[in-house]
Coordinates of C-alpha atoms and ligand atoms in Angstrom, one line a residue:
M1 CA -0.2 0.2 -0.1
K2 CA 1.6 3.4 -0.9
R3 CA 1.4 6.6 1.3
N4 CA 0.7 10.1 0.9
P5 CA 3.5 11.6 0.6
R6 CA 1.5 14.7 2.5
F7 CA 0.4 12.3 5.4
L8 CA 4.2 11.4 6.2
A9 CA 5.3 15.0 6.2
I10 CA 2.6 15.8 8.6
A11 CA 3.7 12.7 11.0
A12 CA 7.1 13.7 10.7
L13 CA 5.8 17.5 12.0
M14 CA 3.7 15.8 14.7
L15 CA 6.9 13.6 15.9
L16 CA 9.3 16.4 16.0
A17 CA 6.8 18.8 18.0
C18 CA 6.1 16.3 20.5
G19 CA 9.6 14.4 20.5
P20 CA 11.4 13.8 23.8
E21 CA 13.6 16.6 23.5
D22 CA 11.0 18.9 23.3
S23 CA 8.6 18.1 25.7
A24 CA 11.8 17.3 28.6
A25 CA 13.5 20.6 27.9
P26 CA 11.3 22.5 30.9
L27 CA 11.4 19.7 33.2
A28 CA 15.4 19.6 32.8
Q29 CA 15.4 23.6 34.2
A30 CA 13.6 22.8 37.4
P31 CA 14.9 21.3 40.3
N32 CA 14.3 18.4 41.6
F33 CA 12.9 18.6 44.6
D34 CA 12.1 15.0 45.6
Q35 CA 15.7 14.5 45.3
L36 CA 17.0 17.7 47.2
R37 CA 14.6 16.6 50.0
K38 CA 16.3 12.9 50.5
T39 CA 19.5 14.5 50.2
M40 CA 18.9 16.9 53.0
V41 CA 17.3 14.2 55.4
E42 CA 20.5 12.1 54.8
T43 CA 23.3 14.9 54.8
Q44 CA 21.8 17.1 57.5
I45 CA 19.3 15.4 59.9
R46 CA 20.3 11.6 59.9
S47 CA 24.4 12.6 59.7
R48 CA 23.2 14.6 63.2
G49 CA 21.9 11.7 64.8
V50 CA 18.0 12.0 64.0
R51 CA 17.2 8.7 64.3
N52 CA 13.3 7.8 65.1
E53 CA 12.7 6.8 61.5
N54 CA 9.0 8.3 61.6
V55 CA 10.0 11.2 62.0
L56 CA 12.8 11.1 58.8
R57 CA 10.3 9.8 56.6
A58 CA 8.1 12.8 57.9
M59 CA 10.6 15.0 56.7
L60 CA 10.8 13.1 53.8
E61 CA 7.4 13.2 52.6
V62 CA 6.5 17.4 53.4
P63 CA 7.4 19.4 50.7
R64 CA 9.5 22.2 52.4
H65 CA 9.3 24.3 49.0
E66 CA 5.6 24.7 49.5
F67 CA 6.5 26.4 52.7
V68 CA 8.9 29.7 51.5
P69 CA 8.1 32.5 49.1
P70 CA 8.9 32.0 45.7
E71 CA 11.9 33.5 45.4
Y72 CA 13.4 31.3 48.6
R73 CA 11.9 28.0 46.6
A74 CA 15.3 26.6 44.8
Q75 CA 17.0 27.3 48.4
A76 CA 13.9 25.0 50.1
Y77 CA 16.5 22.1 51.1
E78 CA 19.5 24.1 52.0
D79 CA 20.7 23.5 55.7
G80 CA 19.4 26.6 57.2
P81 CA 16.3 28.9 58.0
L82 CA 14.6 31.3 55.3
P83 CA 12.9 34.7 55.6
I84 CA 8.8 33.6 55.2
G85 CA 8.1 37.8 55.7
L86 CA 7.1 40.0 57.9
D87 CA 10.5 39.7 59.6
Q88 CA 9.7 35.9 60.6
T89 CA 11.4 32.9 59.4
I90 CA 10.9 29.1 58.5
S91 CA 13.5 27.1 60.9
Q92 CA 16.2 25.3 59.7
P93 CA 15.2 21.6 58.7
Y94 CA 17.6 19.5 61.3
I95 CA 16.1 21.8 63.9
V96 CA 12.5 21.1 63.0
A97 CA 13.3 17.6 62.8
L98 CA 15.1 17.8 65.9
M99 CA 12.1 19.1 67.7
T100 CA 9.6 16.8 66.1
E101 CA 12.2 13.7 67.3
L102 CA 12.7 15.7 71.2
V103 CA 8.6 15.8 71.8
A104 CA 8.4 12.1 71.5
P105 CA 5.4 11.9 68.6
M106 CA 2.6 9.1 69.0
P107 CA -0.2 8.4 66.8
G108 CA -3.1 9.1 69.1
H109 CA -1.0 12.4 70.5
R110 CA -2.5 16.2 70.5
V111 CA 0.1 18.4 70.5
L112 CA -0.1 22.3 70.8
E113 CA 2.3 24.5 68.5
V114 CA 3.1 27.7 69.0
G115 CA 4.7 30.0 66.3
T116 CA 2.2 28.5 63.2
G117 CA 4.7 31.0 61.1
S118 CA 4.7 29.0 57.3
G119 CA 3.1 25.9 58.6
Y120 CA 5.9 23.3 58.3
Q121 CA 7.0 22.5 61.6
A122 CA 3.0 21.8 61.8
A123 CA 2.5 19.5 58.4
V124 CA 5.7 17.5 59.8
I125 CA 4.6 16.8 63.4
A126 CA 0.9 16.3 62.0
R127 CA 2.1 13.3 60.0
L128 CA 3.2 11.2 63.2
V129 CA 0.1 12.3 65.7
S130 CA -3.2 12.3 65.7
Q131 CA -4.1 16.3 66.2
V132 CA -1.9 19.3 66.0
Y133 CA -3.4 22.8 67.4
S134 CA -1.4 25.3 66.0
I135 CA -1.1 29.1 67.4
E136 CA 0.3 32.0 66.1
I137 CA 0.4 35.7 66.9
I138 CA 0.2 37.4 63.1
P139 CA -2.9 37.3 61.7
Q140 CA -1.4 37.3 58.1
H141 CA 0.4 34.6 59.1
A142 CA -1.7 32.1 60.4
Q143 CA -4.6 32.9 57.6
T144 CA -1.7 32.0 54.9
A145 CA -0.5 28.9 57.2
A146 CA -4.2 27.6 57.1
E147 CA -4.9 28.0 53.4
R148 CA -1.1 26.4 52.1
L149 CA -2.1 23.2 54.8
K150 CA -5.7 22.8 53.6
K151 CA -4.4 23.4 50.0
L152 CA -1.4 20.4 50.8
G153 CA -4.7 18.4 51.8
V154 CA -3.2 18.4 55.9
N155 CA -6.5 17.9 57.7
N156 CA -5.4 17.7 61.2
V157 CA -4.2 20.8 62.0
E158 CA -6.3 23.7 63.5
V159 CA -4.8 27.4 63.5
R160 CA -5.7 29.8 65.6
A161 CA -4.3 33.4 65.3
G162 CA -4.0 34.7 69.1
N163 CA -1.1 34.7 71.8
G164 CA 0.3 31.5 71.9
Y165 CA 2.4 32.6 75.2
L166 CA -0.9 31.9 77.0
G167 CA -1.3 28.4 75.3
W168 CA -4.9 27.3 74.2
P169 CA -6.6 26.6 77.1
E170 CA -9.8 25.5 75.3
R171 CA -7.8 22.6 73.9
A172 CA -5.6 21.4 76.6
P173 CA -4.6 19.7 77.9
F174 CA -1.6 18.3 75.6
D175 CA 0.5 15.7 75.4
G176 CA 3.2 18.1 73.7
I177 CA 4.1 21.2 73.1
L178 CA 6.6 23.0 70.7
V179 CA 7.4 26.4 70.4
T180 CA 9.1 27.7 68.1
A181 CA 9.7 30.9 68.4
G182 CA 12.8 31.7 71.9
A183 CA 11.5 32.8 75.2
T184 CA 13.4 34.6 77.5
E185 CA 11.4 32.3 80.6
V186 CA 9.0 29.4 80.4
P187 CA 5.7 30.6 79.8
P188 CA 3.6 29.1 83.1
R189 CA 0.5 28.5 81.3
L190 CA 1.8 26.4 78.7
V191 CA 3.6 24.2 82.1
E192 CA 0.1 24.3 83.3
Q193 CA -1.3 22.7 79.6
L194 CA 1.0 20.0 79.6
K195 CA -0.5 16.4 80.6
P196 CA 1.2 14.6 83.1
G197 CA 3.4 12.4 81.1
G198 CA 3.7 15.0 78.5
R199 CA 6.9 16.7 77.0
M200 CA 7.8 20.6 76.0
I201 CA 10.6 21.6 74.1
I202 CA 11.0 25.5 74.0
P203 CA 14.3 27.3 73.3
V204 CA 14.7 29.7 76.0
G205 CA 17.1 32.9 76.1
T206 CA 18.1 36.3 77.5
A207 CA 19.7 37.3 74.1
S208 CA 18.7 35.6 70.4
S209 CA 21.7 34.5 70.3
E210 CA 21.8 32.6 73.8
Q211 CA 19.1 30.6 73.3
V212 CA 19.3 26.8 74.5
L213 CA 17.0 24.4 73.3
K214 CA 15.1 22.3 76.5
V215 CA 12.8 19.8 77.0
I216 CA 10.6 20.0 79.9
Q217 CA 9.1 16.7 80.9
K218 CA 6.2 16.4 83.0
D219 CA 6.0 13.3 85.6
A220 CA 3.0 11.1 85.9
A221 CA 2.7 13.0 89.6
G222 CA 2.9 16.4 88.0
K223 CA 6.5 17.0 88.8
V224 CA 8.4 18.9 86.1
E225 CA 11.9 18.1 84.8
T226 CA 14.0 20.3 82.5
R227 CA 17.4 19.3 80.3
D228 CA 19.4 21.4 77.9
V229 CA 19.8 20.1 74.8
I230 CA 21.9 22.2 72.4
P231 CA 22.4 25.9 71.6
V232 CA 19.6 27.4 69.1
R233 CA 18.8 31.3 67.3
F234 CA 15.1 31.8 67.1
V235 CA 12.7 35.0 66.6
P236 CA 11.6 36.1 69.6
L237 CA 8.1 34.9 71.6
R238 CA 6.1 37.7 71.9
R239 CA 4.3 38.1 75.6
Q240 CA 1.9 40.2 74.1
Ligands
SAH1 N1 7.3 27.1 63.6 C1 7.5 28.1 61.9 C2 8.5 28.8 62.6 C3 8.0 29.8 63.5 S1 8.6 31.7 63.1 C4 7.7 27.2 60.8 O1 7.5 26.0 60.7 O2 7.5 28.1 59.6 C5 8.3 31.9 64.9 C6 6.8 32.8 65.1 O3 6.3 32.6 65.7 C7 6.2 33.7 64.2 O4 5.6 33.6 62.7 C8 5.7 34.4 65.1 O5 5.1 35.7 64.7 C9 5.3 33.6 66.0 N2 5.0 34.1 67.7 C10 6.1 34.8 68.0 N3 5.1 35.2 69.4 C11 4.3 34.5 69.4 C12 3.1 34.6 70.3 N4 3.5 34.7 71.8 N5 2.1 33.4 70.0 C13 2.2 33.0 68.6 N6 2.9 33.1 68.2 C14 4.0 34.2 68.2

């Protein structure tokens, strides 16, 4: 059977237009976020001693690049904090992983986060517990983070604008509390809102350069014990 030469020419053109080189070109330019995230977990987090496999998996699964402003997306998997606007930052990935591990998350837990910021820490811990309550003092960040979490399908985080120095009494008590801003002292209301057996992870220090990450543990009898983990640097926790 003889083919019409015009048909052959059109078929050849179509092949050219849909050819692999052509369609792959724009993709080759885009960063491979999945690969960058794997490298982040191995070189920044596991290598520094985070061993909880559930925490490592959560860090692998949550797309950090969705939580940073567009101009910082390419840096989303680098080893440091990044600006998120209004003088606030998304924490260094290692610190997020460390705090998540230290709070000892269990599937049935209800956890309070103070300082929602971008919503990233909330999204990470949300993969490991049943319910997260996150409170943010800057209403615009609270709203953006809530919308972002919803868009990403994270449906076990409740975000509220308010002063987390006072905790969230209507949702207390909590199995765990993560404070992701630097306090000058441990807020007494937060200790009150911790369940017996619960833990709070909080950076405490007088100046932003001298904060220490603390684990505050309440035993079954309600007795509180504190231990220091590492020096850290967080934006300040506002008292009001
Ligand atoms: N956890 C965030 C990073 C937090 S940056 C993330 O994963 O992106 C610290 C945040 O704490 C800032 O957004 C700041 O506005 C907020 N903050 C400071 N003082 C606060 C307070 N008293 N109550 C609630 N949020 C507070």
